[in-house]
Short mmCIF file of C-alpha atoms and ligand atoms in Angstrom, two decimals:
data_model
loop_
_atom_site.label_atom_id
_atom_site.label_comp_id
_atom_site.label_asym_id
_atom_site.label_seq_id
_atom_site.Cartn_x
_atom_site.Cartn_y
_atom_site.Cartn_z
CA MET A 1 5.98 17.47 20.99
CA ALA A 2 9.37 16.92 20.93
CA ASN A 3 10.10 14.62 24.72
CA SER A 4 6.97 13.93 24.55
CA GLU A 5 6.20 9.75 26.14
CA ILE A 6 6.34 7.92 23.79
CA ASN A 7 3.75 5.23 23.49
CA GLU A 8 1.34 4.35 21.05
CA ALA A 9 -1.20 7.24 21.04
CA SER A 10 1.71 10.24 20.33
CA LEU A 11 3.55 8.71 17.76
CA GLN A 12 -0.56 8.10 15.48
CA SER A 13 -0.64 11.42 16.68
CA CYS A 14 2.91 12.82 15.19
CA LEU A 15 2.20 9.96 12.04
CA LYS A 16 -1.42 10.73 11.01
CA GLU A 17 -1.18 14.57 9.51
CA LEU A 18 2.18 13.61 7.33
CA ILE A 19 1.53 13.37 3.07
CA ASP A 20 2.43 10.45 1.36
CA PRO A 21 4.78 11.93 -1.68
CA VAL A 22 2.00 9.40 -4.36
CA PHE A 23 -1.84 10.53 -2.30
CA GLN A 24 -0.87 13.36 -1.45
CA LYS A 25 -2.98 13.15 1.31
CA PRO A 26 -2.95 12.72 5.41
CA LEU A 27 -2.11 9.34 6.28
CA SER A 28 -4.86 9.07 8.47
CA ALA A 29 -6.70 9.97 5.97
CA SER A 30 -5.56 7.46 2.43
CA GLY A 31 -5.57 4.38 5.83
CA PHE A 32 -2.16 3.84 5.41
CA LEU A 33 -1.04 4.05 8.55
CA LYS A 34 -2.24 0.12 9.73
CA GLY A 35 -0.27 0.77 13.52
CA ALA A 36 2.50 2.13 15.46
CA ASN A 37 3.84 0.65 18.96
CA VAL A 38 7.09 0.47 21.01
CA GLY A 39 9.02 -2.58 21.61
CA GLU A 40 9.96 -3.92 25.23
CA ASP A 41 13.32 -3.05 24.51
CA GLY A 42 12.35 0.56 23.44
CA GLY A 43 12.14 -0.62 19.54
CA VAL A 44 9.49 1.75 17.99
CA SER A 45 8.19 0.11 14.68
CA ILE A 46 5.49 1.83 12.47
CA GLN A 47 2.95 -0.61 9.91
CA ILE A 48 1.99 0.75 6.67
CA GLU A 49 -0.35 -0.73 4.60
CA LEU A 50 -0.22 0.41 0.75
CA PRO A 51 -4.18 -0.40 -0.96
CA VAL A 52 -1.89 -0.84 -4.38
CA PRO A 53 0.71 -4.15 -5.62
CA SER A 54 3.26 -1.23 -6.16
CA TYR A 55 4.34 2.33 -4.59
CA PRO A 56 6.75 4.02 -6.36
CA LEU A 57 8.25 6.18 -3.89
CA GLN A 58 8.59 3.71 -1.28
CA SER A 59 11.60 5.16 0.35
CA GLU A 60 10.56 8.45 0.61
CA LEU A 61 7.54 7.70 2.25
CA SER A 62 9.45 5.58 5.06
CA GLU A 63 12.78 9.04 5.59
CA LEU A 64 9.20 11.20 5.79
CA ILE A 65 7.89 8.72 8.93
CA GLU A 66 11.38 8.41 10.18
CA ASN A 67 12.52 12.54 10.01
CA ALA A 68 9.33 12.94 11.90
CA VAL A 69 9.77 9.99 14.83
CA ARG A 70 13.31 11.01 15.17
CA THR A 71 12.32 15.19 15.61
CA ALA A 72 9.21 14.23 18.16
CA PHE A 73 10.99 12.16 20.02
CA PRO A 74 15.23 12.95 19.93
CA ASP A 75 15.88 9.34 21.75
CA CYS A 76 14.08 6.84 19.94
CA GLU A 77 15.48 4.03 20.38
CA GLY A 78 15.50 1.60 17.27
CA LEU A 79 12.48 2.10 13.81
CA LYS A 80 11.05 -0.37 12.40
CA ILE A 81 8.61 0.59 9.48
CA GLU A 82 7.14 -2.80 8.39
CA TYR A 83 5.36 -2.46 5.03
CA SER A 84 2.60 -4.91 3.21
CA ILE A 85 0.39 -4.34 0.38
CA ASN A 86 -4.05 -4.95 1.09
CA ILE A 87 -5.22 -3.42 -3.11
CA LYS A 88 -8.01 -1.50 -2.86
CA GLY A 89 -11.02 -2.19 -4.49
CA LYS A 90 -14.04 -0.99 -5.44
CA ASN A 91 -15.46 -5.18 -5.63
CA SER A 92 -16.81 -4.47 -9.01
CA GLY A 93 -18.10 -7.53 -9.03
CA GLY A 94 -21.81 -5.67 -9.46
CA ARG A 95 -24.94 -7.86 -10.52
CA LEU A 96 -22.46 -10.86 -11.79
CA GLY A 97 -21.59 -11.59 -8.85
CA LEU A 98 -17.99 -12.58 -9.68
CA ASN A 99 -15.04 -11.82 -6.69
CA VAL A 100 -13.07 -8.97 -9.02
CA LYS A 101 -11.80 -6.39 -6.84
CA ASN A 102 -11.12 -4.13 -9.70
CA VAL A 103 -12.81 -4.08 -13.00
CA ILE A 104 -10.50 -2.65 -15.55
CA ALA A 105 -12.02 -1.50 -19.25
CA VAL A 106 -9.00 -1.00 -21.85
CA GLY A 107 -10.44 1.42 -24.75
CA ALA A 108 -9.81 3.45 -28.30
CA GLY A 109 -11.36 5.22 -30.39
CA LYS A 110 -10.03 3.31 -33.51
CA GLY A 111 -8.73 -0.84 -34.25
CA GLY A 112 -4.36 -0.53 -34.77
CA VAL A 113 -2.90 1.69 -31.89
CA GLY A 114 -1.83 -0.98 -29.52
CA LYS A 115 -5.23 -1.01 -27.37
CA SER A 116 -4.82 -5.61 -27.34
CA THR A 117 -0.79 -5.22 -26.58
CA VAL A 118 -1.53 -2.69 -24.28
CA ALA A 119 -4.39 -4.09 -22.14
CA ALA A 120 -1.92 -7.22 -22.83
CA SER A 121 0.74 -6.38 -21.10
CA LEU A 122 -1.08 -4.68 -18.06
CA ALA A 123 -2.15 -7.08 -17.02
CA PHE A 124 1.03 -9.76 -16.93
CA ALA A 125 2.27 -6.28 -15.78
CA LEU A 126 -0.28 -6.18 -11.93
CA LYS A 127 0.63 -9.51 -12.41
CA LYS A 128 4.19 -9.02 -12.15
CA TYR A 129 3.63 -6.86 -8.95
CA GLY A 130 2.29 -9.56 -7.31
CA ALA A 131 -1.70 -9.15 -7.84
CA ARG A 132 -4.21 -11.81 -8.98
CA VAL A 133 -4.72 -10.64 -12.30
CA GLY A 134 -7.56 -12.01 -15.11
CA LEU A 135 -6.85 -10.76 -18.46
CA VAL A 136 -10.43 -11.14 -20.35
CA ASP A 137 -10.72 -10.46 -24.15
CA ALA A 138 -14.06 -8.31 -24.79
CA ASP A 139 -12.67 -7.19 -28.43
CA VAL A 140 -15.98 -10.10 -30.76
CA TYR A 141 -14.94 -8.26 -33.34
CA GLY A 142 -10.85 -9.47 -33.65
CA PRO A 143 -10.15 -10.64 -30.70
CA SER A 144 -6.26 -10.78 -30.88
CA ILE A 145 -5.60 -11.50 -27.92
CA PRO A 146 -5.08 -16.08 -27.65
CA HIS A 147 -3.19 -14.88 -30.65
CA LEU A 148 -0.33 -12.06 -28.42
CA VAL A 149 -0.47 -14.21 -25.42
CA GLY A 150 0.47 -17.48 -27.25
CA THR A 151 -2.03 -20.33 -26.47
CA SER A 152 -4.20 -22.05 -28.60
CA GLU A 153 -6.05 -24.40 -25.53
CA LYS A 154 -9.21 -23.79 -25.32
CA PRO A 155 -11.36 -23.26 -21.91
CA VAL A 156 -13.15 -26.77 -20.89
CA ALA A 157 -15.28 -26.54 -18.67
CA GLN A 158 -16.01 -28.35 -15.08
CA GLU A 159 -18.68 -28.63 -12.61
CA PHE A 160 -19.24 -27.77 -9.60
CA GLN A 161 -21.99 -28.36 -6.07
CA GLY A 162 -23.09 -25.47 -5.38
CA LYS A 163 -24.55 -24.07 -2.53
CA ASP A 164 -28.19 -25.18 -2.48
CA GLY A 165 -26.81 -29.07 -3.76
CA GLN A 166 -27.72 -28.16 -6.97
CA THR A 167 -24.24 -29.05 -9.71
CA LEU A 168 -23.34 -26.13 -11.70
CA THR A 169 -21.39 -25.80 -15.17
CA ARG A 170 -18.54 -23.49 -15.10
CA ILE A 171 -16.19 -22.62 -17.99
CA ILE A 172 -11.96 -22.92 -16.75
CA PRO A 173 -9.84 -19.79 -18.09
CA VAL A 174 -7.41 -20.80 -20.20
CA GLU A 175 -4.04 -20.21 -18.26
CA ALA A 176 -1.50 -17.74 -20.74
CA ASP A 177 2.27 -17.77 -18.43
CA GLY A 178 0.09 -17.68 -15.09
CA LEU A 179 -2.30 -14.48 -16.74
CA LYS A 180 -6.05 -16.35 -16.65
CA VAL A 181 -7.19 -15.31 -19.88
CA MET A 182 -10.95 -15.79 -21.44
CA SER A 183 -11.58 -14.75 -25.62
CA MET A 184 -14.91 -14.63 -27.35
CA ALA A 185 -12.58 -15.90 -29.90
CA PHE A 186 -12.75 -19.74 -28.50
CA PHE A 187 -16.63 -19.26 -27.72
CA VAL A 188 -17.63 -18.14 -32.20
CA GLU A 189 -15.72 -17.57 -34.62
CA PRO A 190 -15.27 -14.01 -36.29
CA GLU A 191 -17.57 -13.69 -38.68
CA GLN A 192 -20.50 -14.80 -36.10
CA ALA A 193 -19.73 -11.97 -34.59
CA VAL A 194 -19.86 -9.43 -36.69
CA ILE A 195 -23.57 -9.24 -37.25
CA TRP A 196 -24.25 -9.72 -33.91
CA ARG A 197 -26.06 -6.65 -32.59
CA GLY A 198 -27.31 -5.20 -29.00
CA PRO A 199 -29.11 -8.43 -27.71
CA MET A 200 -27.02 -10.84 -28.68
CA LEU A 201 -24.33 -8.89 -27.90
CA HIS A 202 -24.70 -8.07 -24.25
CA LYS A 203 -26.01 -11.96 -22.97
CA ALA A 204 -22.98 -13.42 -24.45
CA ILE A 205 -21.10 -10.53 -22.42
CA SER A 206 -23.01 -11.46 -19.61
CA GLN A 207 -22.66 -15.52 -20.37
CA PHE A 208 -19.70 -15.23 -20.50
CA LEU A 209 -18.68 -13.46 -17.88
CA GLN A 210 -20.37 -15.10 -15.20
CA ASP A 211 -20.10 -18.58 -15.87
CA THR A 212 -16.61 -18.17 -15.66
CA GLU A 213 -14.75 -19.32 -13.04
CA TRP A 214 -12.62 -17.20 -12.30
CA GLY A 215 -10.94 -17.02 -9.17
CA GLU A 216 -10.78 -14.24 -6.93
CA LEU A 217 -8.88 -11.38 -8.90
CA ASP A 218 -6.83 -8.34 -8.19
CA TYR A 219 -7.15 -7.17 -11.40
CA LEU A 220 -9.75 -7.89 -14.04
CA VAL A 221 -8.27 -6.17 -17.41
CA ILE A 222 -11.05 -6.05 -20.31
CA ASP A 223 -9.43 -5.56 -24.12
CA MET A 224 -12.33 -3.78 -25.31
CA PRO A 225 -13.40 -3.92 -28.59
CA PRO A 226 -12.36 -0.39 -30.59
CA GLY A 227 -14.87 2.44 -31.34
CA THR A 228 -17.81 1.25 -30.39
CA GLY A 229 -20.37 1.82 -26.93
CA ASP A 230 -22.42 -1.47 -27.04
CA VAL A 231 -19.69 -3.54 -25.10
CA SER A 232 -19.25 -1.06 -22.57
CA LEU A 233 -22.87 -0.12 -22.03
CA THR A 234 -23.31 -3.77 -21.50
CA LEU A 235 -20.79 -3.61 -19.25
CA SER A 236 -21.64 -0.41 -17.22
CA GLN A 237 -24.92 -2.23 -16.60
CA LEU A 238 -23.09 -5.59 -15.21
CA LEU A 239 -19.80 -4.49 -13.20
CA ASP A 240 -19.05 -1.71 -11.24
CA LEU A 241 -16.34 -0.54 -13.45
CA ALA A 242 -13.23 0.62 -11.38
CA GLY A 243 -12.45 2.98 -14.43
CA ALA A 244 -11.22 2.70 -18.04
CA VAL A 245 -7.58 3.14 -19.79
CA VAL A 246 -7.92 4.87 -23.11
CA VAL A 247 -4.94 3.64 -25.67
CA CYS A 248 -4.19 6.45 -28.33
CA SER A 249 -1.76 6.90 -30.23
CA PRO A 250 0.31 10.53 -30.99
CA GLN A 251 -1.24 11.64 -34.51
CA GLN A 252 -3.62 13.70 -34.28
CA VAL A 253 -6.27 12.13 -36.02
CA ALA A 254 -6.36 8.91 -33.34
CA LEU A 255 -6.21 11.72 -30.37
CA LEU A 256 -9.49 13.36 -32.67
CA ASP A 257 -10.10 8.48 -31.86
CA ALA A 258 -9.30 9.46 -28.23
CA VAL A 259 -11.69 12.15 -27.03
CA LYS A 260 -14.91 10.59 -29.06
CA ALA A 261 -13.60 7.14 -26.59
CA VAL A 262 -13.31 9.22 -23.46
CA GLN A 263 -17.16 10.53 -24.41
CA MET A 264 -17.90 6.81 -24.48
CA PHE A 265 -17.05 6.15 -21.52
CA ARG A 266 -18.14 8.95 -20.15
CA GLN A 267 -22.00 8.81 -20.96
CA VAL A 268 -21.61 5.40 -20.01
CA LYS A 269 -21.13 6.26 -16.58
CA ILE A 270 -17.59 3.92 -17.07
CA PRO A 271 -15.09 6.69 -15.06
CA VAL A 272 -12.05 7.55 -17.16
CA LEU A 273 -8.72 6.32 -14.99
CA GLY A 274 -6.14 8.18 -17.50
CA ILE A 275 -4.50 8.09 -21.25
CA VAL A 276 -2.20 6.02 -22.26
CA GLU A 277 0.54 7.34 -25.77
CA ASN A 278 1.33 3.50 -27.16
CA MET A 279 3.24 3.75 -30.46
CA SER A 280 6.00 7.03 -29.89
CA GLY A 281 8.23 8.54 -30.49
CA ASP A 282 9.78 9.36 -34.36
CA ILE A 283 7.51 7.97 -37.10
CA PHE A 284 3.83 9.29 -35.07
CA GLY A 285 5.90 11.99 -32.76
CA ARG A 286 5.05 12.25 -29.20
CA GLY A 287 3.33 14.02 -26.55
CA GLY A 288 0.32 14.24 -27.69
CA ALA A 289 -1.98 12.46 -25.79
CA GLN A 290 -0.91 14.34 -22.00
CA THR A 291 -1.62 16.68 -23.15
CA LYS A 292 -4.65 16.24 -24.28
CA GLY A 293 -4.79 14.51 -21.66
CA GLU A 294 -4.75 17.91 -19.68
CA GLU A 295 -6.96 19.49 -21.01
CA LEU A 296 -9.86 16.89 -21.23
CA GLN A 297 -9.07 16.77 -17.54
CA ILE A 298 -7.46 12.88 -17.55
CA PRO A 299 -4.74 11.41 -15.70
CA PHE A 300 -1.20 10.89 -18.82
CA LEU A 301 -0.64 7.07 -17.59
CA GLY A 302 2.67 7.27 -19.00
CA GLU A 303 3.71 6.76 -23.84
CA ILE A 304 5.17 3.51 -24.65
CA PRO A 305 7.33 3.92 -27.07
CA MET A 306 6.92 2.12 -30.73
CA ASN A 307 9.64 -0.42 -30.75
CA ALA A 308 10.32 -3.39 -32.79
CA GLU A 309 10.24 -6.21 -29.80
CA ILE A 310 6.83 -4.69 -29.64
CA ARG A 311 5.55 -5.59 -31.84
CA GLU A 312 7.68 -8.83 -32.14
CA LYS A 313 6.82 -10.59 -28.83
CA SER A 314 3.10 -10.24 -29.59
CA ASP A 315 3.32 -11.29 -32.40
CA VAL A 316 4.05 -14.82 -31.44
CA GLY A 317 2.76 -14.53 -28.27
CA ASN A 318 5.40 -13.75 -26.40
CA ILE A 319 4.07 -10.32 -24.64
CA SER A 320 4.60 -11.89 -21.58
CA GLN A 321 8.41 -11.51 -21.96
CA LEU A 322 8.57 -7.76 -22.83
CA VAL A 323 6.75 -7.80 -18.78
CA GLU A 324 8.96 -10.33 -17.24
CA ALA A 325 12.35 -10.04 -18.79
CA ASP A 326 15.01 -7.39 -18.90
CA SER A 327 13.37 -5.48 -22.33
CA GLU A 328 13.50 -1.95 -23.65
CA SER A 329 10.05 -1.54 -23.03
CA GLN A 330 10.09 -3.23 -19.65
CA ALA A 331 9.88 -0.04 -17.55
CA CYS A 332 7.40 2.01 -19.95
CA LEU A 333 5.27 -0.77 -19.17
CA LEU A 334 5.31 -1.30 -15.20
CA LYS A 335 5.13 2.60 -15.12
CA VAL A 336 1.34 2.02 -16.93
CA ALA A 337 0.17 -0.93 -15.31
CA GLU A 338 1.34 1.19 -11.37
CA ASN A 339 0.16 4.75 -12.55
CA THR A 340 -3.02 2.42 -13.30
CA ALA A 341 -3.21 0.48 -10.15
CA ILE A 342 -2.13 3.89 -8.41
CA GLU A 343 -5.05 5.96 -10.57
CA ILE A 344 -7.64 4.16 -9.05
CA ALA A 345 -6.26 3.38 -5.46
CA ARG A 346 -6.81 7.27 -5.90
CA THR A 347 -10.78 7.35 -6.04
CA LEU A 348 -10.99 4.68 -3.75
CA ILE A 349 -8.88 7.25 -1.34
CA GLU A 350 -11.46 10.01 -2.76
CA ASN A 351 -14.51 9.14 -2.59
CA PRO A 352 -14.68 6.32 -0.24
CA ILE A 353 -16.75 3.29 -0.10
CA ARG A 354 -19.06 3.39 2.89
CA PRO A 355 -21.05 0.48 3.46
CA PRO A 356 -24.50 0.68 3.25
CA LEU A 357 -26.97 2.29 6.24
CA GLU A 358 -28.91 -0.28 8.53
CA ILE A 359 -32.16 0.67 9.08
CA LEU A 360 -33.69 -1.02 12.24
P1 ADP B 401 -5.38 -2.71 -31.40
O1 ADP B 401 -6.03 -3.66 -30.64
O2 ADP B 401 -5.55 -0.73 -31.53
O3 ADP B 401 -5.68 -3.00 -32.78
P2 ADP B 401 -3.84 -3.92 -31.19
O4 ADP B 401 -2.53 -4.68 -29.50
O5 ADP B 401 -3.21 -5.80 -32.25
O6 ADP B 401 -3.79 -3.07 -31.94
O7 ADP B 401 -1.74 -4.01 -32.61
C1 ADP B 401 -1.69 -3.10 -33.69
C2 ADP B 401 -0.37 -3.42 -34.74
O8 ADP B 401 1.05 -2.49 -33.31
C3 ADP B 401 0.09 -5.46 -33.73
O9 ADP B 401 0.96 -5.86 -34.29
C4 ADP B 401 1.13 -4.81 -32.31
O10 ADP B 401 2.31 -5.54 -32.57
C5 ADP B 401 1.77 -3.79 -33.15
N1 ADP B 401 2.10 -2.61 -31.64
C6 ADP B 401 1.01 -2.27 -30.85
N2 ADP B 401 2.15 -1.29 -29.81
C7 ADP B 401 3.09 -1.59 -30.44
C8 ADP B 401 4.62 -0.74 -30.20
N3 ADP B 401 4.45 0.64 -29.19
N4 ADP B 401 5.78 -0.57 -30.81
C9 ADP B 401 5.63 -0.96 -31.55
N5 ADP B 401 4.77 -2.00 -31.92
C10 ADP B 401 3.17 -1.99 -31.91
#
């Protein structure tokens, strides 16, 4: 196509078949390519819209675009690539009418593998990337999120004027280091929840999610109770979840529990986004989760080493610092969040949501 006239159409056709290095899809199919123009001075500008808050191979993508443009139009004057972010979402609000693009469940086959730690750091990491994030503690049997994020505040109720003039009472989530947080611990004593059976749990969780004033969110991260399927079933009936992140430690027994967690999510029709290996290192070994993920055909979202700083910071309610400040674990915690967002966007690129067909 060398030396053809440079204009919007010829630029589009030279770029649309390029394969982006992360999603491995042509730019036209992934919706990345938002615009391509030639200015009055002959300079070319390309607009790329990314569906994730953090895209790890941006310079590779820029190089690919530059090479394609320079090969097709050797005389091209200046070239500018402008990036913007528009987080893709399933609009997971479902029957609860929440204004949330993606609801992510964080689960584990058993307690003690660091599920709540991963859920909280995932929420803070997505926020650090610039996304609007909320964190829900639905681990009714052992709600630990308020402790991990260091809040002893209680949420307050506020009255709003509804569309039809009715007064609505909404709960304002607690803010912890800039993150909107809600926990079952704010409302019930743990001993009380332990005796709850399915229907009571269902009612409590739906009310607790529905009556909260979340505002607009890109991601709502839910820390699930370990093992049992009750809460997962409830959530899958109420919300169109983006998917579940399964946390496990590298020990064999924890891996077997992780397989159960994967099966449980699949049973209640919540897609599994991937598996995270937490506490990997000398004591428990490492790499088991990745192998298990491959066997189950589930993406591996990353590993978080066993690290004293993680335990220390979470014990004193400072988990946001692991992500915000330079910590030994910062890079791997950010990586897990980046990969999670990528897997969500991948599902949406591969199965685009079509607007409902209107039959007149
Ligand atoms: P779960 O939610 O699975 O029951 P928690 O997130 O409450 O587990 O973590 C259990 C304990 O392990 C906590 O004291 C936490 O600080 C610690 N912990 C979690 N992940 C790590 C890690 N990667 N390195 C060191 N300690 C960790």
